[in-house]
């Protein structure tokens, strides 16, 4: 009888723990808006990676694209979780001048570009002179 009570208590504890863990795990953010940030100072893939890392750390960011050559950062985000100005501020904290150029819906972005935000983006090239510890030329940052 005592073993049965202990086993039941362990099972219930495990169920409660898993339920709490499931609630705590953040579901993937969905983009209900797209911010277009005009950004200066980016010269290579390493810069793009630095910006992407800074933005991905924000709750509500669903997708990022960085066009180092054109000076654009495109961010798909959840308007309930973050403001576009906060996105630009985080890019500034990463070491780049940035301002919100435009905010559009994902449908408007798709109509203009012919693709979803984060689906594919501009390539990266060039080098930042070891500013961020090296160069990462290659494909799109998402």
mmCIF file of N, CA and C in Angstrom:
data_model
loop_
_atom_site.group_PDB
_atom_site.id
_atom_site.type_symbol
_atom_site.label_atom_id
_atom_site.label_comp_id
_atom_site.label_asym_id
_atom_site.label_seq_id
_atom_site.Cartn_x
_atom_site.Cartn_y
_atom_site.Cartn_z
ATOM 1 N N UNK A 1 0.834 -1.192 0.000
ATOM 2 C CA UNK A 1 0.000 0.000 0.000
ATOM 3 C C UNK A 1 0.876 1.252 0.000
ATOM 4 N N UNK A 2 1.934 1.240 0.833
ATOM 5 C CA UNK A 2 2.825 2.399 0.926
ATOM 6 C C UNK A 2 3.538 2.641 -0.415
ATOM 7 N N UNK A 3 3.973 1.578 -1.086
ATOM 8 C CA UNK A 3 4.615 1.712 -2.388
ATOM 9 C C UNK A 3 3.666 2.278 -3.438
ATOM 10 N N UNK A 4 2.421 1.872 -3.361
ATOM 11 C CA UNK A 4 1.421 2.368 -4.310
ATOM 12 C C UNK A 4 1.228 3.875 -4.138
ATOM 13 N N UNK A 5 1.180 4.352 -2.939
ATOM 14 C CA UNK A 5 1.028 5.789 -2.663
ATOM 15 C C UNK A 5 2.252 6.552 -3.166
ATOM 16 N N UNK A 6 3.429 6.018 -2.916
ATOM 17 C CA UNK A 6 4.662 6.665 -3.367
ATOM 18 C C UNK A 6 4.706 6.712 -4.893
ATOM 19 N N UNK A 7 4.348 5.617 -5.546
ATOM 20 C CA UNK A 7 4.345 5.579 -7.013
ATOM 21 C C UNK A 7 3.339 6.572 -7.595
ATOM 22 N N UNK A 8 2.157 6.626 -6.992
ATOM 23 C CA UNK A 8 1.142 7.571 -7.446
ATOM 24 C C UNK A 8 1.631 9.013 -7.273
ATOM 25 N N UNK A 9 2.256 9.294 -6.158
ATOM 26 C CA UNK A 9 2.791 10.638 -5.911
ATOM 27 C C UNK A 9 3.875 10.993 -6.919
ATOM 28 N N UNK A 10 4.743 10.043 -7.243
ATOM 29 C CA UNK A 10 5.793 10.288 -8.246
ATOM 30 C C UNK A 10 5.204 10.539 -9.624
ATOM 31 N N UNK A 11 4.206 9.761 -10.008
ATOM 32 C CA UNK A 11 3.568 9.949 -11.307
ATOM 33 C C UNK A 11 2.888 11.317 -11.370
ATOM 34 N N UNK A 12 2.167 11.674 -10.320
ATOM 35 C CA UNK A 12 1.498 12.983 -10.289
ATOM 36 C C UNK A 12 2.520 14.126 -10.330
ATOM 37 N N UNK A 13 3.618 13.974 -9.625
ATOM 38 C CA UNK A 13 4.672 14.983 -9.644
ATOM 39 C C UNK A 13 5.245 15.134 -11.046
ATOM 40 N N UNK A 14 5.482 14.014 -11.706
ATOM 41 C CA UNK A 14 6.008 14.057 -13.071
ATOM 42 C C UNK A 14 5.025 14.737 -14.017
ATOM 43 N N UNK A 15 3.745 14.446 -13.888
ATOM 44 C CA UNK A 15 2.724 15.054 -14.745
ATOM 45 C C UNK A 15 2.661 16.562 -14.519
ATOM 46 N N UNK A 16 2.666 16.981 -13.267
ATOM 47 C CA UNK A 16 2.639 18.417 -12.952
ATOM 48 C C UNK A 16 3.887 19.103 -13.507
ATOM 49 N N UNK A 17 5.047 18.483 -13.336
ATOM 50 C CA UNK A 17 6.297 19.045 -13.839
ATOM 51 C C UNK A 17 6.252 19.217 -15.356
ATOM 52 N N UNK A 18 5.798 18.189 -16.063
ATOM 53 C CA UNK A 18 5.712 18.264 -17.523
ATOM 54 C C UNK A 18 4.691 19.310 -17.979
ATOM 55 N N UNK A 19 3.583 19.418 -17.262
ATOM 56 C CA UNK A 19 2.578 20.426 -17.607
ATOM 57 C C UNK A 19 3.137 21.835 -17.423
ATOM 58 N N UNK A 20 3.849 22.070 -16.335
ATOM 59 C CA UNK A 20 4.462 23.379 -16.100
ATOM 60 C C UNK A 20 5.527 23.679 -17.150
ATOM 61 N N UNK A 21 6.290 22.684 -17.511
ATOM 62 C CA UNK A 21 7.313 22.851 -18.533
ATOM 63 C C UNK A 21 6.683 23.189 -19.880
ATOM 64 N N UNK A 22 5.599 22.533 -20.212
ATOM 65 C CA UNK A 22 4.914 22.792 -21.481
ATOM 66 C C UNK A 22 4.375 24.218 -21.540
ATOM 67 N N UNK A 23 3.863 24.722 -20.428
ATOM 68 C CA UNK A 23 3.352 26.088 -20.383
ATOM 69 C C UNK A 23 4.491 27.097 -20.503
ATOM 70 N N UNK A 24 5.602 26.773 -19.908
ATOM 71 C CA UNK A 24 6.733 27.701 -19.901
ATOM 72 C C UNK A 24 7.440 27.801 -21.247
ATOM 73 N N UNK A 25 7.449 26.709 -22.022
ATOM 74 C CA UNK A 25 8.119 26.712 -23.319
ATOM 75 C C UNK A 25 7.394 27.696 -24.230
ATOM 76 N N UNK A 26 8.158 28.622 -24.775
ATOM 77 C CA UNK A 26 7.576 29.641 -25.640
ATOM 78 C C UNK A 26 7.281 29.047 -27.010
ATOM 79 N N UNK A 27 6.057 29.189 -27.410
ATOM 80 C CA UNK A 27 5.694 28.738 -28.749
ATOM 81 C C UNK A 27 6.349 29.665 -29.753
ATOM 82 N N UNK A 28 6.590 29.161 -30.941
ATOM 83 C CA UNK A 28 7.222 29.964 -31.981
ATOM 84 C C UNK A 28 6.408 31.218 -32.259
ATOM 85 N N UNK A 29 7.082 32.339 -32.356
ATOM 86 C CA UNK A 29 6.413 33.600 -32.621
ATOM 87 C C UNK A 29 5.872 33.605 -34.043
ATOM 88 N N UNK A 30 4.745 34.252 -34.214
ATOM 89 C CA UNK A 30 4.176 34.411 -35.549
ATOM 90 C C UNK A 30 4.208 35.888 -35.906
ATOM 91 N N UNK A 31 4.494 36.175 -37.152
ATOM 92 C CA UNK A 31 4.600 37.556 -37.594
ATOM 93 C C UNK A 31 3.245 38.068 -38.057
ATOM 94 N N UNK A 32 2.751 39.101 -37.382
ATOM 95 C CA UNK A 32 1.548 39.769 -37.862
ATOM 96 C C UNK A 32 1.900 41.149 -38.415
ATOM 97 N N UNK A 33 3.199 41.468 -38.412
ATOM 98 C CA UNK A 33 3.675 42.729 -38.958
ATOM 99 C C UNK A 33 5.126 42.556 -39.414
ATOM 100 N N UNK A 34 5.537 43.404 -40.345
ATOM 101 C CA UNK A 34 6.902 43.366 -40.862
ATOM 102 C C UNK A 34 7.492 44.768 -40.763
ATOM 103 N N UNK A 35 8.614 44.882 -40.054
ATOM 104 C CA UNK A 35 9.308 46.168 -39.926
ATOM 105 C C UNK A 35 10.471 46.189 -40.910
ATOM 106 N N UNK A 36 10.578 47.291 -41.621
ATOM 107 C CA UNK A 36 11.697 47.502 -42.535
ATOM 108 C C UNK A 36 12.587 48.550 -41.875
ATOM 109 N N UNK A 37 13.795 48.144 -41.497
ATOM 110 C CA UNK A 37 14.727 49.034 -40.806
ATOM 111 C C UNK A 37 15.832 49.456 -41.758
ATOM 112 N N UNK A 38 16.062 50.742 -41.878
ATOM 113 C CA UNK A 38 17.214 51.244 -42.636
ATOM 114 C C UNK A 38 18.377 51.229 -41.662
ATOM 115 N N UNK A 39 19.422 50.509 -42.021
ATOM 116 C CA UNK A 39 20.529 50.264 -41.100
ATOM 117 C C UNK A 39 21.851 50.570 -41.776
ATOM 118 N N UNK A 40 22.734 51.253 -41.068
ATOM 119 C CA UNK A 40 24.043 51.627 -41.618
ATOM 120 C C UNK A 40 25.160 50.955 -40.832
ATOM 121 N N UNK A 41 26.288 50.747 -41.501
ATOM 122 C CA UNK A 41 27.463 50.207 -40.839
ATOM 123 C C UNK A 41 27.667 48.718 -41.041
ATOM 124 N N UNK A 42 26.762 48.066 -41.760
ATOM 125 C CA UNK A 42 26.899 46.634 -42.021
ATOM 126 C C UNK A 42 27.777 46.452 -43.253
ATOM 127 N N UNK A 43 28.739 45.540 -43.156
ATOM 128 C CA UNK A 43 29.621 45.323 -44.300
ATOM 129 C C UNK A 43 29.769 43.872 -44.702
ATOM 130 N N UNK A 44 29.314 42.931 -43.863
ATOM 131 C CA UNK A 44 29.515 41.524 -44.226
ATOM 132 C C UNK A 44 28.574 40.611 -43.466
ATOM 133 N N UNK A 45 28.744 39.332 -43.713
ATOM 134 C CA UNK A 45 27.921 38.323 -43.064
ATOM 135 C C UNK A 45 28.079 38.297 -41.560
ATOM 136 N N UNK A 46 29.247 38.640 -41.074
ATOM 137 C CA UNK A 46 29.453 38.669 -39.635
ATOM 138 C C UNK A 46 28.590 39.762 -39.001
ATOM 139 N N UNK A 47 28.489 40.879 -39.692
ATOM 140 C CA UNK A 47 27.606 41.962 -39.215
ATOM 141 C C UNK A 47 26.150 41.483 -39.226
ATOM 142 N N UNK A 48 25.766 40.802 -40.308
ATOM 143 C CA UNK A 48 24.407 40.282 -40.422
ATOM 144 C C UNK A 48 24.109 39.288 -39.302
ATOM 145 N N UNK A 49 25.057 38.423 -39.010
ATOM 146 C CA UNK A 49 24.875 37.455 -37.925
ATOM 147 C C UNK A 49 24.706 38.151 -36.585
ATOM 148 N N UNK A 50 25.464 39.191 -36.368
ATOM 149 C CA UNK A 50 25.382 39.948 -35.111
ATOM 150 C C UNK A 50 24.010 40.590 -34.945
ATOM 151 N N UNK A 51 23.484 41.151 -36.023
ATOM 152 C CA UNK A 51 22.157 41.773 -35.987
ATOM 153 C C UNK A 51 21.082 40.716 -35.791
ATOM 154 N N UNK A 52 21.188 39.624 -36.519
ATOM 155 C CA UNK A 52 20.207 38.545 -36.394
ATOM 156 C C UNK A 52 20.169 37.998 -34.973
ATOM 157 N N UNK A 53 21.317 37.801 -34.384
ATOM 158 C CA UNK A 53 21.391 37.309 -33.003
ATOM 159 C C UNK A 53 20.721 38.293 -32.045
ATOM 160 N N UNK A 54 20.976 39.580 -32.235
ATOM 161 C CA UNK A 54 20.371 40.597 -31.365
ATOM 162 C C UNK A 54 18.853 40.602 -31.488
ATOM 163 N N UNK A 55 18.348 40.426 -32.698
ATOM 164 C CA UNK A 55 16.902 40.461 -32.905
ATOM 165 C C UNK A 55 16.226 39.167 -32.477
ATOM 166 N N UNK A 56 16.861 38.043 -32.713
ATOM 167 C CA UNK A 56 16.262 36.762 -32.348
ATOM 168 C C UNK A 56 16.120 36.600 -30.842
ATOM 169 N N UNK A 57 16.866 37.372 -30.074
ATOM 170 C CA UNK A 57 16.764 37.318 -28.622
ATOM 171 C C UNK A 57 15.544 38.045 -28.079
ATOM 172 N N UNK A 58 14.799 38.705 -28.937
ATOM 173 C CA UNK A 58 13.620 39.472 -28.524
ATOM 174 C C UNK A 58 12.382 38.599 -28.632
ATOM 175 N N UNK A 59 11.612 38.557 -27.565
ATOM 176 C CA UNK A 59 10.357 37.808 -27.591
ATOM 177 C C UNK A 59 9.437 38.448 -28.631
ATOM 178 N N UNK A 60 8.883 37.636 -29.505
ATOM 179 C CA UNK A 60 7.952 38.120 -30.518
ATOM 180 C C UNK A 60 8.558 38.218 -31.914
ATOM 181 N N UNK A 61 9.868 38.080 -32.038
ATOM 182 C CA UNK A 61 10.498 38.124 -33.362
ATOM 183 C C UNK A 61 10.363 36.740 -33.994
ATOM 184 N N UNK A 62 9.756 36.697 -35.196
ATOM 185 C CA UNK A 62 9.522 35.426 -35.874
ATOM 186 C C UNK A 62 10.543 35.169 -36.971
ATOM 187 N N UNK A 63 11.015 36.219 -37.655
ATOM 188 C CA UNK A 63 11.948 36.031 -38.768
ATOM 189 C C UNK A 63 12.758 37.303 -38.974
ATOM 190 N N UNK A 64 13.988 37.123 -39.425
ATOM 191 C CA UNK A 64 14.825 38.273 -39.752
ATOM 192 C C UNK A 64 15.521 38.030 -41.083
ATOM 193 N N UNK A 65 15.755 39.110 -41.800
ATOM 194 C CA UNK A 65 16.553 39.086 -43.016
ATOM 195 C C UNK A 65 17.451 40.307 -42.962
ATOM 196 N N UNK A 66 18.699 40.144 -43.351
ATOM 197 C CA UNK A 66 19.642 41.258 -43.343
ATOM 198 C C UNK A 66 20.251 41.393 -44.728
ATOM 199 N N UNK A 67 20.122 42.584 -45.311
ATOM 200 C CA UNK A 67 20.722 42.894 -46.603
ATOM 201 C C UNK A 67 21.856 43.883 -46.334
ATOM 202 N N UNK A 68 23.075 43.364 -46.175
ATOM 203 C CA UNK A 68 24.210 44.231 -45.841
ATOM 204 C C UNK A 68 24.520 45.200 -46.970
ATOM 205 N N UNK A 69 24.372 44.749 -48.198
ATOM 206 C CA UNK A 69 24.694 45.591 -49.349
ATOM 207 C C UNK A 69 23.722 46.762 -49.477
ATOM 208 N N UNK A 70 22.435 46.502 -49.290
ATOM 209 C CA UNK A 70 21.425 47.548 -49.418
ATOM 210 C C UNK A 70 21.193 48.348 -48.145
ATOM 211 N N UNK A 71 21.660 47.830 -47.002
ATOM 212 C CA UNK A 71 21.473 48.533 -45.740
ATOM 213 C C UNK A 71 20.093 48.347 -45.131
ATOM 214 N N UNK A 72 19.490 47.185 -45.375
ATOM 215 C CA UNK A 72 18.145 46.924 -44.868
ATOM 216 C C UNK A 72 18.130 45.748 -43.904
ATOM 217 N N UNK A 73 17.292 45.862 -42.889
ATOM 218 C CA UNK A 73 17.003 44.747 -41.989
ATOM 219 C C UNK A 73 15.486 44.595 -42.005
ATOM 220 N N UNK A 74 15.024 43.405 -42.343
ATOM 221 C CA UNK A 74 13.597 43.102 -42.404
ATOM 222 C C UNK A 74 13.283 42.178 -41.237
ATOM 223 N N UNK A 75 12.257 42.538 -40.456
ATOM 224 C CA UNK A 75 11.923 41.753 -39.270
ATOM 225 C C UNK A 75 10.429 41.449 -39.257
ATOM 226 N N UNK A 76 10.095 40.165 -39.260
ATOM 227 C CA UNK A 76 8.723 39.737 -39.051
ATOM 228 C C UNK A 76 8.521 39.571 -37.556
ATOM 229 N N UNK A 77 7.489 40.191 -37.012
ATOM 230 C CA UNK A 77 7.321 40.172 -35.560
ATOM 231 C C UNK A 77 5.858 40.188 -35.152
ATOM 232 N N UNK A 78 5.622 39.887 -33.897
ATOM 233 C CA UNK A 78 4.298 39.872 -33.293
ATOM 234 C C UNK A 78 4.076 41.218 -32.598
ATOM 235 N N UNK A 79 3.096 41.980 -33.050
ATOM 236 C CA UNK A 79 2.852 43.315 -32.495
ATOM 237 C C UNK A 79 2.387 43.283 -31.041
ATOM 238 N N UNK A 80 1.909 42.139 -30.568
ATOM 239 C CA UNK A 80 1.494 42.040 -29.168
ATOM 240 C C UNK A 80 2.688 41.920 -28.236
ATOM 241 N N UNK A 81 3.843 41.555 -28.800
ATOM 242 C CA UNK A 81 5.015 41.303 -27.966
ATOM 243 C C UNK A 81 6.095 42.377 -28.061
ATOM 244 N N UNK A 82 6.182 43.086 -29.181
ATOM 245 C CA UNK A 82 7.281 44.033 -29.370
ATOM 246 C C UNK A 82 6.867 45.154 -30.327
ATOM 247 N N UNK A 83 7.438 46.321 -30.112
ATOM 248 C CA UNK A 83 7.209 47.476 -30.989
ATOM 249 C C UNK A 83 8.337 47.582 -32.005
ATOM 250 N N UNK A 84 8.090 48.128 -33.189
ATOM 251 C CA UNK A 84 9.150 48.244 -34.194
ATOM 252 C C UNK A 84 10.310 49.123 -33.729
ATOM 253 N N UNK A 85 10.026 50.126 -32.914
ATOM 254 C CA UNK A 85 11.083 50.997 -32.400
ATOM 255 C C UNK A 85 12.059 50.213 -31.521
ATOM 256 N N UNK A 86 11.529 49.221 -30.787
ATOM 257 C CA UNK A 86 12.389 48.383 -29.944
ATOM 258 C C UNK A 86 13.311 47.520 -30.802
ATOM 259 N N UNK A 87 12.840 47.128 -31.976
ATOM 260 C CA UNK A 87 13.681 46.354 -32.896
ATOM 261 C C UNK A 87 14.866 47.199 -33.354
ATOM 262 N N UNK A 88 14.585 48.438 -33.751
ATOM 263 C CA UNK A 88 15.655 49.347 -34.187
ATOM 264 C C UNK A 88 16.625 49.625 -33.041
ATOM 265 N N UNK A 89 16.115 49.762 -31.842
ATOM 266 C CA UNK A 89 16.980 50.008 -30.686
ATOM 267 C C UNK A 89 17.933 48.839 -30.443
ATOM 268 N N UNK A 90 17.442 47.617 -30.607
ATOM 269 C CA UNK A 90 18.313 46.461 -30.417
ATOM 270 C C UNK A 90 19.380 46.374 -31.497
ATOM 271 N N UNK A 91 19.056 46.790 -32.699
ATOM 272 C CA UNK A 91 20.067 46.834 -33.762
ATOM 273 C C UNK A 91 21.120 47.888 -33.408
ATOM 274 N N UNK A 92 20.679 49.008 -32.851
ATOM 275 C CA UNK A 92 21.622 50.045 -32.403
ATOM 276 C C UNK A 92 22.524 49.516 -31.294
ATOM 277 N N UNK A 93 21.945 48.763 -30.361
ATOM 278 C CA UNK A 93 22.740 48.186 -29.268
ATOM 279 C C UNK A 93 23.779 47.193 -29.796
ATOM 280 N N UNK A 94 23.493 46.597 -30.956
ATOM 281 C CA UNK A 94 24.438 45.664 -31.577
ATOM 282 C C UNK A 94 25.561 46.416 -32.297
ATOM 283 N N UNK A 95 25.451 47.756 -32.351
ATOM 284 C CA UNK A 95 26.536 48.560 -32.912
ATOM 285 C C UNK A 95 26.287 49.162 -34.274
ATOM 286 N N UNK A 96 25.027 49.224 -34.710
ATOM 287 C CA UNK A 96 24.721 49.737 -36.041
ATOM 288 C C UNK A 96 23.652 50.829 -35.956
ATOM 289 N N UNK A 97 23.790 51.866 -36.753
ATOM 290 C CA UNK A 97 22.756 52.900 -36.814
ATOM 291 C C UNK A 97 21.532 52.286 -37.479
ATOM 292 N N UNK A 98 20.349 52.500 -36.901
ATOM 293 C CA UNK A 98 19.151 51.882 -37.448
ATOM 294 C C UNK A 98 17.918 52.696 -37.086
ATOM 295 N N UNK A 99 16.987 52.773 -38.036
ATOM 296 C CA UNK A 99 15.729 53.468 -37.814
ATOM 297 C C UNK A 99 14.623 52.748 -38.573
ATOM 298 N N UNK A 100 13.411 52.810 -38.041
ATOM 299 C CA UNK A 100 12.265 52.194 -38.704
ATOM 300 C C UNK A 100 11.945 53.012 -39.948
ATOM 301 N N UNK A 101 12.016 52.363 -41.097
ATOM 302 C CA UNK A 101 11.695 53.014 -42.364
ATOM 303 C C UNK A 101 10.213 52.870 -42.677
ATOM 304 N N UNK A 102 9.703 51.646 -42.449
ATOM 305 C CA UNK A 102 8.314 51.368 -42.782
ATOM 306 C C UNK A 102 7.853 50.127 -42.026
ATOM 307 N N UNK A 103 6.562 50.069 -41.757
ATOM 308 C CA UNK A 103 5.952 48.889 -41.156
ATOM 309 C C UNK A 103 4.798 48.488 -42.070
ATOM 310 N N UNK A 104 4.795 47.217 -42.462
ATOM 311 C CA UNK A 104 3.760 46.702 -43.360
ATOM 312 C C UNK A 104 3.224 45.386 -42.820
ATOM 313 N N UNK A 105 2.113 44.951 -43.375
ATOM 314 C CA UNK A 105 1.576 43.645 -43.007
ATOM 315 C C UNK A 105 2.341 42.575 -43.778
ATOM 316 N N UNK A 106 2.308 41.343 -43.297
ATOM 317 C CA UNK A 106 2.954 40.264 -44.063
ATOM 318 C C UNK A 106 2.373 40.128 -45.477
ATOM 319 N N UNK A 107 1.078 40.398 -45.630
ATOM 320 C CA UNK A 107 0.453 40.329 -46.951
ATOM 321 C C UNK A 107 1.010 41.412 -47.873
ATOM 322 N N UNK A 108 1.185 42.636 -47.367
ATOM 323 C CA UNK A 108 1.775 43.706 -48.180
ATOM 324 C C UNK A 108 3.208 43.365 -48.563
ATOM 325 N N UNK A 109 3.965 42.813 -47.616
ATOM 326 C CA UNK A 109 5.350 42.419 -47.890
ATOM 327 C C UNK A 109 5.382 41.358 -48.992
ATOM 328 N N UNK A 110 4.488 40.388 -48.900
ATOM 329 C CA UNK A 110 4.413 39.317 -49.898
ATOM 330 C C UNK A 110 4.032 39.881 -51.269
ATOM 331 N N UNK A 111 3.109 40.829 -51.293
ATOM 332 C CA UNK A 111 2.669 41.429 -52.557
ATOM 333 C C UNK A 111 3.816 42.184 -53.230
ATOM 334 N N UNK A 112 4.624 42.902 -52.436
ATOM 335 C CA UNK A 112 5.723 43.687 -52.978
ATOM 336 C C UNK A 112 6.914 42.820 -53.382
ATOM 337 N N UNK A 113 7.264 41.848 -52.536
ATOM 338 C CA UNK A 113 8.481 41.051 -52.775
ATOM 339 C C UNK A 113 8.227 39.721 -53.473
ATOM 340 N N UNK A 114 6.992 39.256 -53.426
ATOM 341 C CA UNK A 114 6.677 37.969 -54.022
ATOM 342 C C UNK A 114 7.033 36.784 -53.139
ATOM 343 N N UNK A 115 7.323 37.022 -51.873
ATOM 344 C CA UNK A 115 7.694 35.928 -50.959
ATOM 345 C C UNK A 115 7.334 36.313 -49.530
ATOM 346 N N UNK A 116 7.343 35.327 -48.655
ATOM 347 C CA UNK A 116 7.096 35.560 -47.232
ATOM 348 C C UNK A 116 8.366 36.060 -46.571
ATOM 349 N N UNK A 117 8.219 36.871 -45.522
ATOM 350 C CA UNK A 117 9.383 37.336 -44.775
ATOM 351 C C UNK A 117 10.075 36.134 -44.154
ATOM 352 N N UNK A 118 11.380 36.075 -44.321
ATOM 353 C CA UNK A 118 12.164 34.975 -43.791
ATOM 354 C C UNK A 118 12.273 33.787 -44.727
ATOM 355 N N UNK A 119 11.501 33.777 -45.822
ATOM 356 C CA UNK A 119 11.534 32.641 -46.746
ATOM 357 C C UNK A 119 12.867 32.575 -47.474
ATOM 358 N N UNK A 120 13.346 33.687 -47.919
ATOM 359 C CA UNK A 120 14.677 33.797 -48.520
ATOM 360 C C UNK A 120 14.959 35.275 -48.603
ATOM 361 N N UNK A 121 16.204 35.605 -48.673
ATOM 362 C CA UNK A 121 16.528 37.024 -48.689
ATOM 363 C C UNK A 121 17.779 37.295 -49.460
ATOM 364 N N UNK A 122 18.244 38.531 -49.390
ATOM 365 C CA UNK A 122 19.425 38.921 -50.125
ATOM 366 C C UNK A 122 20.668 38.220 -49.614
ATOM 367 N N UNK A 123 21.605 37.978 -50.489
ATOM 368 C CA UNK A 123 22.857 37.341 -50.104
ATOM 369 C C UNK A 123 23.745 38.297 -49.330
ATOM 370 N N UNK A 124 24.775 37.754 -48.690
ATOM 371 C CA UNK A 124 25.720 38.545 -47.921
ATOM 372 C C UNK A 124 27.070 38.430 -48.598
ATOM 373 N N UNK A 125 27.811 39.520 -48.580
ATOM 374 C CA UNK A 125 29.150 39.452 -49.122
ATOM 375 C C UNK A 125 30.011 40.528 -48.519
ATOM 376 N N UNK A 126 31.294 40.468 -48.798
ATOM 377 C CA UNK A 126 32.209 41.469 -48.280
ATOM 378 C C UNK A 126 32.771 41.050 -46.940
ATOM 379 N N UNK A 127 33.540 41.952 -46.331
ATOM 380 C CA UNK A 127 34.132 41.659 -45.036
ATOM 381 C C UNK A 127 34.201 42.941 -44.227
ATOM 382 N N UNK A 128 34.094 42.799 -42.915
ATOM 383 C CA UNK A 128 34.084 43.972 -42.051
ATOM 384 C C UNK A 128 35.448 44.222 -41.419
ATOM 385 N N UNK A 129 36.491 43.716 -41.991
ATOM 386 C CA UNK A 129 37.827 43.982 -41.465
ATOM 387 C C UNK A 129 38.034 43.464 -40.065
ATOM 388 N N UNK A 130 37.521 42.271 -39.780
ATOM 389 C CA UNK A 130 37.664 41.640 -38.464
ATOM 390 C C UNK A 130 36.998 42.425 -37.349
ATOM 391 N N UNK A 131 36.086 43.323 -37.680
ATOM 392 C CA UNK A 131 35.379 44.096 -36.673
ATOM 393 C C UNK A 131 34.670 43.188 -35.670
ATOM 394 N N UNK A 132 34.110 42.094 -36.173
ATOM 395 C CA UNK A 132 33.384 41.172 -35.301
ATOM 396 C C UNK A 132 34.079 39.822 -35.226
ATOM 397 N N UNK A 133 35.370 39.822 -35.420
ATOM 398 C CA UNK A 133 36.106 38.579 -35.287
ATOM 399 C C UNK A 133 36.109 37.725 -36.528
ATOM 400 N N UNK A 134 35.882 38.313 -37.685
ATOM 401 C CA UNK A 134 35.977 37.520 -38.898
ATOM 402 C C UNK A 134 34.873 37.834 -39.860
ATOM 403 N N UNK A 135 34.868 37.096 -40.929
ATOM 404 C CA UNK A 135 33.919 37.332 -41.991
ATOM 405 C C UNK A 135 33.120 36.077 -42.222
ATOM 406 N N UNK A 136 31.860 36.246 -42.535
ATOM 407 C CA UNK A 136 31.006 35.087 -42.789
ATOM 408 C C UNK A 136 30.245 35.242 -44.075
ATOM 409 N N UNK A 137 30.945 35.368 -45.188
ATOM 410 C CA UNK A 137 30.268 35.486 -46.481
ATOM 411 C C UNK A 137 29.468 34.233 -46.738
ATOM 412 N N UNK A 138 28.342 34.408 -47.376
ATOM 413 C CA UNK A 138 27.545 33.212 -47.665
ATOM 414 C C UNK A 138 26.128 33.561 -48.029
ATOM 415 N N UNK A 139 25.196 32.835 -47.443
ATOM 416 C CA UNK A 139 23.815 32.948 -47.822
ATOM 417 C C UNK A 139 23.043 33.844 -46.867
ATOM 418 N N UNK A 140 21.778 33.864 -47.064
ATOM 419 C CA UNK A 140 20.887 34.728 -46.319
ATOM 420 C C UNK A 140 20.854 34.395 -44.830
ATOM 421 N N UNK A 141 20.727 35.413 -44.023
ATOM 422 C CA UNK A 141 20.536 35.231 -42.586
ATOM 423 C C UNK A 141 19.033 35.283 -42.327
ATOM 424 N N UNK A 142 18.541 34.277 -41.607
ATOM 425 C CA UNK A 142 17.100 34.277 -41.273
ATOM 426 C C UNK A 142 16.939 34.118 -39.809
#
